[in-house]
Coordinates of C-alpha atoms and ligand atoms in Angstrom, one line a residue:
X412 CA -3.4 -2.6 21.8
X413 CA -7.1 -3.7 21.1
X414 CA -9.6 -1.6 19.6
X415 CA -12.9 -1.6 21.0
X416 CA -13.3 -4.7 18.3
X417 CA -10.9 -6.8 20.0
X418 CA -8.7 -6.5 17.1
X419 CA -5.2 -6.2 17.6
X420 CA -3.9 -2.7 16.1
X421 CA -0.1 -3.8 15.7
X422 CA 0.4 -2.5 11.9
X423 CA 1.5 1.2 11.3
X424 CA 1.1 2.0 7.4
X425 CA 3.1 5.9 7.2
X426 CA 3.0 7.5 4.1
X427 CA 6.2 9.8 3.9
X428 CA 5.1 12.0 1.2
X429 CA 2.2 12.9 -0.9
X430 CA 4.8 13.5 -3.8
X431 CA 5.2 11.1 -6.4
X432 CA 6.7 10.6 -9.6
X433 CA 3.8 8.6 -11.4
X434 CA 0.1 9.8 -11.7
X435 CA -1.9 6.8 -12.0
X436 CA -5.0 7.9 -13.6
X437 CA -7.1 5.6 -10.5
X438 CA -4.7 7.3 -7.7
X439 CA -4.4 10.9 -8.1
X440 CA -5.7 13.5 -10.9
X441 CA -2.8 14.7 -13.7
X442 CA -2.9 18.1 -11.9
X443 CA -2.6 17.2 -8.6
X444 CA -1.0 20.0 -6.4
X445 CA 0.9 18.5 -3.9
X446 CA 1.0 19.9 -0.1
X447 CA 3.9 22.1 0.7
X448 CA 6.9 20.5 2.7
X449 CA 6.0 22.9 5.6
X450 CA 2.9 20.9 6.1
X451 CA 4.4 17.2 6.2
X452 CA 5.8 15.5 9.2
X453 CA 9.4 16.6 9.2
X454 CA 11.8 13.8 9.9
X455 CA 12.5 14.1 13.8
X456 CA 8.5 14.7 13.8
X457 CA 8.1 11.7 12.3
X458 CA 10.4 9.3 14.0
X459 CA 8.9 10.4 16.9
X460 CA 5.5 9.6 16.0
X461 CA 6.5 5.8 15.2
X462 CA 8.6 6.0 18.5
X463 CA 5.1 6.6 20.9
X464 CA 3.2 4.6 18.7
X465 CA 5.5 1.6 19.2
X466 CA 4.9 2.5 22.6
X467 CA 1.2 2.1 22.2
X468 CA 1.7 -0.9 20.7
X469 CA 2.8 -1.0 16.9
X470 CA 5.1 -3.2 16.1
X471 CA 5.2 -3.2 11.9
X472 CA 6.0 -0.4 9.7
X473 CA 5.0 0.2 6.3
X474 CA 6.2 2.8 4.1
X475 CA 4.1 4.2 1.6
X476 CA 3.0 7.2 0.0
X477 CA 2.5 9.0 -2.5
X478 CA 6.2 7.4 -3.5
X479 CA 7.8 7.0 -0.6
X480 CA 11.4 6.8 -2.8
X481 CA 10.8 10.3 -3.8
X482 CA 11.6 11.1 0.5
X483 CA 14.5 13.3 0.7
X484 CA 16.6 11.7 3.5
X485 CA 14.8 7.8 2.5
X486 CA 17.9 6.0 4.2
X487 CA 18.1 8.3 7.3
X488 CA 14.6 7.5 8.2
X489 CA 14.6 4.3 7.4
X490 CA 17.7 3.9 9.4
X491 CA 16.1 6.1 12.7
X492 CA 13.1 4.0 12.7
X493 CA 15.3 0.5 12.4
X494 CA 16.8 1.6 15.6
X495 CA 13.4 1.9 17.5
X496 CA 13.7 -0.5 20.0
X497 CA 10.4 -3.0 19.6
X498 CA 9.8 -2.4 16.0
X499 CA 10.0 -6.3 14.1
X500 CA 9.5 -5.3 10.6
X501 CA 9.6 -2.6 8.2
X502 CA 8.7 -3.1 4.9
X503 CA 7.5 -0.8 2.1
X504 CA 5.0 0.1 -1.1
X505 CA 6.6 1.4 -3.8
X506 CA 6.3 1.7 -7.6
X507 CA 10.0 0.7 -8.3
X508 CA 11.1 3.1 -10.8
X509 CA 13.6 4.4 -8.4
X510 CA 14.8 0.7 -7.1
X511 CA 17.5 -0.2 -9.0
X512 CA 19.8 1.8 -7.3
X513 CA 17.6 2.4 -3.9
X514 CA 17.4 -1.5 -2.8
X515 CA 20.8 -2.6 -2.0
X516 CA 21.3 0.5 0.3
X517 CA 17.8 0.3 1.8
X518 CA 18.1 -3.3 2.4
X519 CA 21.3 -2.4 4.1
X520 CA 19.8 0.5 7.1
X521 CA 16.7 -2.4 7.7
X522 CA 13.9 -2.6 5.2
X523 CA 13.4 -6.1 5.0
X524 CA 10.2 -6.2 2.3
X525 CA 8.6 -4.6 -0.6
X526 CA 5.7 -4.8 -2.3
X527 CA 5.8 -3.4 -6.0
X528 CA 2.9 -2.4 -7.6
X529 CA 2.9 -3.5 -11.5
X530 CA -0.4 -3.3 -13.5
X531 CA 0.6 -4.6 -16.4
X532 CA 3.3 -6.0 -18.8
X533 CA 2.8 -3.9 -21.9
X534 CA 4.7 -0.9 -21.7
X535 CA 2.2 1.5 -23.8
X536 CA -0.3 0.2 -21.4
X537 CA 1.7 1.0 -18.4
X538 CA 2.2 4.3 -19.4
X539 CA -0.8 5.0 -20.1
X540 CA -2.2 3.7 -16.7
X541 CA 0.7 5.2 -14.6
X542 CA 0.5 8.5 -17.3
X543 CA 5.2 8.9 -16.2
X544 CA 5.8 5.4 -16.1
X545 CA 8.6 3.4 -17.8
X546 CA 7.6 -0.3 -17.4
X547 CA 11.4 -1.4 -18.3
X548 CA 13.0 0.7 -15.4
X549 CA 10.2 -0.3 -13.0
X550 CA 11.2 -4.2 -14.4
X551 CA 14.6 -3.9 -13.6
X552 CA 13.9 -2.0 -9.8
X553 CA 11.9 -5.3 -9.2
X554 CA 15.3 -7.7 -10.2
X555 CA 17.2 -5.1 -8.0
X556 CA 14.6 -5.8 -4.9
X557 CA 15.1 -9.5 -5.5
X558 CA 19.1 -9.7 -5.5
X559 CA 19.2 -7.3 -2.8
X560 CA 17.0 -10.4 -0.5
X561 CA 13.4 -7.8 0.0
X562 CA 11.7 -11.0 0.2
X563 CA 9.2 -12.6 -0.3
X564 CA 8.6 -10.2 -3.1
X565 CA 5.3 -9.1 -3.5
X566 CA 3.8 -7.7 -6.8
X567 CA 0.7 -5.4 -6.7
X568 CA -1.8 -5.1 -9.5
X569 CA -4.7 -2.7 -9.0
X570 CA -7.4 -4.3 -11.2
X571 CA -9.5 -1.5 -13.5
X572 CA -12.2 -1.9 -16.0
X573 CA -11.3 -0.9 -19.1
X574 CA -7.2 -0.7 -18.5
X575 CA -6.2 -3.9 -17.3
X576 CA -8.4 -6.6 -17.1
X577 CA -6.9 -8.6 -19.7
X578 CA -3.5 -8.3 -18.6
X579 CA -4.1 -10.2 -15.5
X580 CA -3.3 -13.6 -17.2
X581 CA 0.0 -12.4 -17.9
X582 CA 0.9 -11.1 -14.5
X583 CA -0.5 -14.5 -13.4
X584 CA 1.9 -16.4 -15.6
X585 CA 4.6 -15.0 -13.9
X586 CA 4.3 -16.9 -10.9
X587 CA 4.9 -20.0 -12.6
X588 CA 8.9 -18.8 -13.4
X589 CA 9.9 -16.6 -9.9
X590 CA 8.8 -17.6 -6.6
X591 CA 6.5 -14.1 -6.0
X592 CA 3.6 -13.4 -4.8
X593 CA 1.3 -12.0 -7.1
X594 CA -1.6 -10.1 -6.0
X595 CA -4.5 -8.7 -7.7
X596 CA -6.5 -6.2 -6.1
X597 CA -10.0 -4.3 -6.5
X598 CA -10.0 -1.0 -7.2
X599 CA -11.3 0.6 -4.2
X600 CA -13.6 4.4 -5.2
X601 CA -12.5 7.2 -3.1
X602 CA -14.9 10.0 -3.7
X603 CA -12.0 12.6 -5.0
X604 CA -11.4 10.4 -8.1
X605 CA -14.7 10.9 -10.0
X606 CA -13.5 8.2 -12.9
X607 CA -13.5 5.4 -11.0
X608 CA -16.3 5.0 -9.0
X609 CA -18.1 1.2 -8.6
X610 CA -18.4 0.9 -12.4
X611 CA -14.6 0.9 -12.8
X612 CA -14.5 -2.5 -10.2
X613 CA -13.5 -5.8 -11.3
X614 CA -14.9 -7.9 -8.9
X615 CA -12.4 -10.8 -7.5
X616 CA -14.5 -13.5 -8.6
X617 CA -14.3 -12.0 -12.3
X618 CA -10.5 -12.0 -11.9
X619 CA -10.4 -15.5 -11.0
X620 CA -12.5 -16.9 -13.4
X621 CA -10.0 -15.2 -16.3
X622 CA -7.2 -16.7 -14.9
X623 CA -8.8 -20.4 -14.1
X624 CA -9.5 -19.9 -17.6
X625 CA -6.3 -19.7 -19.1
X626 CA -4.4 -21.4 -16.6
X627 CA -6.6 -24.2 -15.0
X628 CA -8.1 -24.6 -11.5
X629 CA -6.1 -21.8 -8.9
X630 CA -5.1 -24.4 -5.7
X631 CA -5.8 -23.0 -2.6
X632 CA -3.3 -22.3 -0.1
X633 CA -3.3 -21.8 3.5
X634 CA -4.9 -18.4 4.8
X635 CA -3.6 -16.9 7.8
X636 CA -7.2 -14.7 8.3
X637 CA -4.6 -11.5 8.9
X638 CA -3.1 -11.2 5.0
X639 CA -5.7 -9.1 2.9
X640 CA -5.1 -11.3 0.4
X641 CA -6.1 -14.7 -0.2
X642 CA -3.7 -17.1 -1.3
X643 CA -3.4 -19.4 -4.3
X644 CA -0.9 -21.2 -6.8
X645 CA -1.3 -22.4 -10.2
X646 CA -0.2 -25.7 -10.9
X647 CA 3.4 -25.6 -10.7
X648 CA 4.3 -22.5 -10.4
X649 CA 6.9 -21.6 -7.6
X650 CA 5.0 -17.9 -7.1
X651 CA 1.9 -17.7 -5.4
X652 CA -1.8 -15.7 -6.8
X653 CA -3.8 -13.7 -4.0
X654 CA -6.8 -11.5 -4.4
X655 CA -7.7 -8.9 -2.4
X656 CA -11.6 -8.3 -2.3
X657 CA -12.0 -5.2 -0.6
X658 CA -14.9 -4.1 -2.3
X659 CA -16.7 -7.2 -2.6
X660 CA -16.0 -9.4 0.5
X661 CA -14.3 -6.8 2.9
X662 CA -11.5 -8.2 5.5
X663 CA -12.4 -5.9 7.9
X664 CA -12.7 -8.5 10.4
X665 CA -8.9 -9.7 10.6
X666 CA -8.2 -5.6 10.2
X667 CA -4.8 -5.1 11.9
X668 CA -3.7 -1.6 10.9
X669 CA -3.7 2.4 11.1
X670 CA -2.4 4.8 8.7
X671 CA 0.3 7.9 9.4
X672 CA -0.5 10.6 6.5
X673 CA 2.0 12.6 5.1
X674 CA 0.6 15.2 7.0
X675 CA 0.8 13.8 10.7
X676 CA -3.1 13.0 10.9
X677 CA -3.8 9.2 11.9
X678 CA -6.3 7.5 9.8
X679 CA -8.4 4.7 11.6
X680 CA -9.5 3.3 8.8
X681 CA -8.6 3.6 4.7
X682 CA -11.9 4.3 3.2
X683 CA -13.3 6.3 6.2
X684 CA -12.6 10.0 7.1
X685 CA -12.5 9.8 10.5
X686 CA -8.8 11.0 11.4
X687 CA -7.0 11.9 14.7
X688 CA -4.9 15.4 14.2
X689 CA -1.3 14.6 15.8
X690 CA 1.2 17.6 13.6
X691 CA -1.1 20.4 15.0
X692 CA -1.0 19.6 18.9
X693 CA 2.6 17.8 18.2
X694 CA 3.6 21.6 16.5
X695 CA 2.2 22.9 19.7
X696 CA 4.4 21.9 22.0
X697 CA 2.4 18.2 23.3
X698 CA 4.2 16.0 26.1
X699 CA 4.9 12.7 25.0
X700 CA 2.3 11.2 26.9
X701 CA -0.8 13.5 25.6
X702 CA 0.6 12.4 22.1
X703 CA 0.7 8.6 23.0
X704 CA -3.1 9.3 24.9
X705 CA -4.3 10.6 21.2
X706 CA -2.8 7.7 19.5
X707 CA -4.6 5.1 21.7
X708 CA -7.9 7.0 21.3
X709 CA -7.5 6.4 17.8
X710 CA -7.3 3.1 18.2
X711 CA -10.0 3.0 20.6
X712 CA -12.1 4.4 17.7
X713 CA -11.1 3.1 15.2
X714 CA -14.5 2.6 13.1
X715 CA -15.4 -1.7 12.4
X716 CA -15.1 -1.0 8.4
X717 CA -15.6 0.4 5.7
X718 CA -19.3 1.6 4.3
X719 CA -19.1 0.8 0.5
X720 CA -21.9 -1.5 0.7
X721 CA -23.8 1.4 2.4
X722 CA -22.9 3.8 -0.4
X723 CA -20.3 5.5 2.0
X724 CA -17.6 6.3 -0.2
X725 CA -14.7 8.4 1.6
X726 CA -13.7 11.8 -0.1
X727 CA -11.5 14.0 1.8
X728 CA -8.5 12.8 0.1
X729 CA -6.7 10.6 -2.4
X730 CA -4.7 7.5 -1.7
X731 CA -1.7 8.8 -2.6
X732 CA -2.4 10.8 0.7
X733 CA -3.8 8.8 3.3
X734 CA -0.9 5.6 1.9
X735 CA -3.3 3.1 0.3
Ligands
LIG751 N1 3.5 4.7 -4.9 C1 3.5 3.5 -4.3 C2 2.9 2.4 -5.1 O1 2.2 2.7 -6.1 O2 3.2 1.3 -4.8 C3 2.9 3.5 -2.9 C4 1.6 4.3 -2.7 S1 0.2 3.7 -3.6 C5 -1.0 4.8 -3.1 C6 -0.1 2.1 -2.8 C7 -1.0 1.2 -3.5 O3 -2.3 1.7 -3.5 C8 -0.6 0.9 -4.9 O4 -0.5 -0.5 -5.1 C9 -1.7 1.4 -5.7 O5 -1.9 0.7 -6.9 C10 -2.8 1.3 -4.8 N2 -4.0 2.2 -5.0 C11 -4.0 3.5 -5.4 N3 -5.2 3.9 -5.6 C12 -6.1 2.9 -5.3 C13 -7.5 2.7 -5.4 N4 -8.3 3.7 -5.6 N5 -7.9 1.5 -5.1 C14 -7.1 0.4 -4.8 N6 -5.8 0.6 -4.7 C15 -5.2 1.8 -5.0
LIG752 FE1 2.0 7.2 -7.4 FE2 1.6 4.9 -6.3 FE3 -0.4 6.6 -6.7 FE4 0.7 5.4 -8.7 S1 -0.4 4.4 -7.1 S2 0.2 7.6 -8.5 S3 2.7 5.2 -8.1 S4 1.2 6.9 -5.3

């Protein structure tokens, strides 16, 4: 289905759960209280949700969170939304530390992909960015994705002043050894996380200038115009490098997605507040079609972009609970 853009809204990112078993200093503060299950889309809630949005149109899952590995039931849903009929692909964000034994037997109900976000190589570093994580349990979920065939494998790295903008070369350097696609992204402020507001971006320019440096002129690749994420290689490597500008050159323009909150709300766009309600009127008993009619609405309003350049900076809620 179009939005009144033209664009076609295809891409449904869900976040299962606001839960997660990191706290990364950008994403969520150390003493976040997390909603109570009561409040989060139950499992037959949710599967029906994807179910009248594929009817609407959606054809791609993502599942995020929060952690979306931390899901009780993980392979159940994964497994009920696989048997959708119209849904192509379902793929998922995830921090990894839970992968080594989770990929084999997700890859086996029907996730195809995952992205694995991975800041950094130095294990002091990582924990003090992710404040639980353990970067060599994370290091081995990402060999478990590979053998288990989640390809192409996709490695995240939110970029932060003052954390990690030296360890980008490294991350870079890993594309020359294993055919992944390594991406770098700007840190995007969301109002509730008063740390890391516009001074805490590294703008993508910035990012490719420290990696040219070490490493020589990126080559450009191909662009598809829907990928957030530009695409480059360094000379000989078998990975590719991609940057995703968010902040300072928006892709609002090729914008083919919603997101499913934890919660059951629908959020049009990531760093806007405008949200369509779905748990309360689904909790109250709604037909089908009155919950397919709110679904296109959404996408009928959903808003051209984001307002950063305007100074409007979203607050109502943290990545970990909209899915970033
Ligand atoms: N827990 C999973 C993970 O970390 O991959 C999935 C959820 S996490 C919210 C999804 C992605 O959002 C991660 O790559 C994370 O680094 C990124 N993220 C979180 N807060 C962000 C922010 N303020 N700006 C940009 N990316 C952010
Ligand atoms: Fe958890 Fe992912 Fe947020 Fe880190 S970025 S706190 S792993 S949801």
């Amino acid at each position: 289905m179009n939005d009144s853009y033209g664009r076609n809204i295809h891409y449904l990112r869900i976040s299962l759960t606001d839960r997660c078993n990191f706290r990364c200093v950008y994403c969520m503060p150390a003493d976040i209280q997390f909603a109570p299950h009561a409040h989060l889309l139950q499992d037959d809630e949710l599967i029906r949700l994807v179910r009248l949005a594929v009817d609407v149109g959606f054809d791609r899952v993502r599942l995020t969170g929060g952690e979306p590995t931390v899901r009780p039931n993980l392979i159940n849903i994964i497994a009920g939304i696989a048997a959708i009929p119209g849904i192509k692909e379902i793929a998922m964000t995830t921090n990894a530390l839970k992968l080594e034994k989770l990929a084999e037997p997700l890859a086996r109900v029907g996730l195809k992909r995952v992205n694995i976000s991975i800041d950094t190589l130095d294990a002091e570093r990582f924990h003090k960015i992710t404040r639980l994580g353990k970067l060599d349990q994370v290091w081995r979920g990402i060999l478990a994705a590979e053998r288990a065939g989640l390809e192409p494998l996709k490695l995240n790295s939110v970029v932060v002043r003052n954390y990690n903008e030296d360890d980008i070369v490294d991350l870079a350097r890993l594309t020359l050894d294993h055919a992944w696609d390594m991406r770098f992204i700007e840190l995007m402020p969301l109002g509730s996380i008063a740390d890391f507001q516009m001074d805490a971006v590294v703008p993508v320019a910035e990012m490719k200038l420290r990696i040219e440096s070490a490493f020589g002129a990126l080559e450009p690749i191909d662009w598809d115009g829907h990928n957030p994420a530009r695409p480059y290689r360094l000379r000989g490597g078998r990975g590719t490098i991609g940057f995703i500008s968010s902040v300072t050159d928006p892709f609002c323009a090729g914008c083919d997605r919603m997101r499913l909150s934890a919660d059951g709300h629908l959020r049009l766009c990531l760093l806007r507040d405008d949200e369509v309600d779905l748990l309360t009127p689904l909790r109250a008993g709604a037909s089908d079609d009155d919950l397919r009619a709110l679904i296109a609405r959404g996408v009928t309003n959903k808003p051209w972009g984001h307002g950063l350049a305007q100074n409007v900076i979203a607050g109502s809620r943290v990545m970990s609970q909209i899915g970033g």
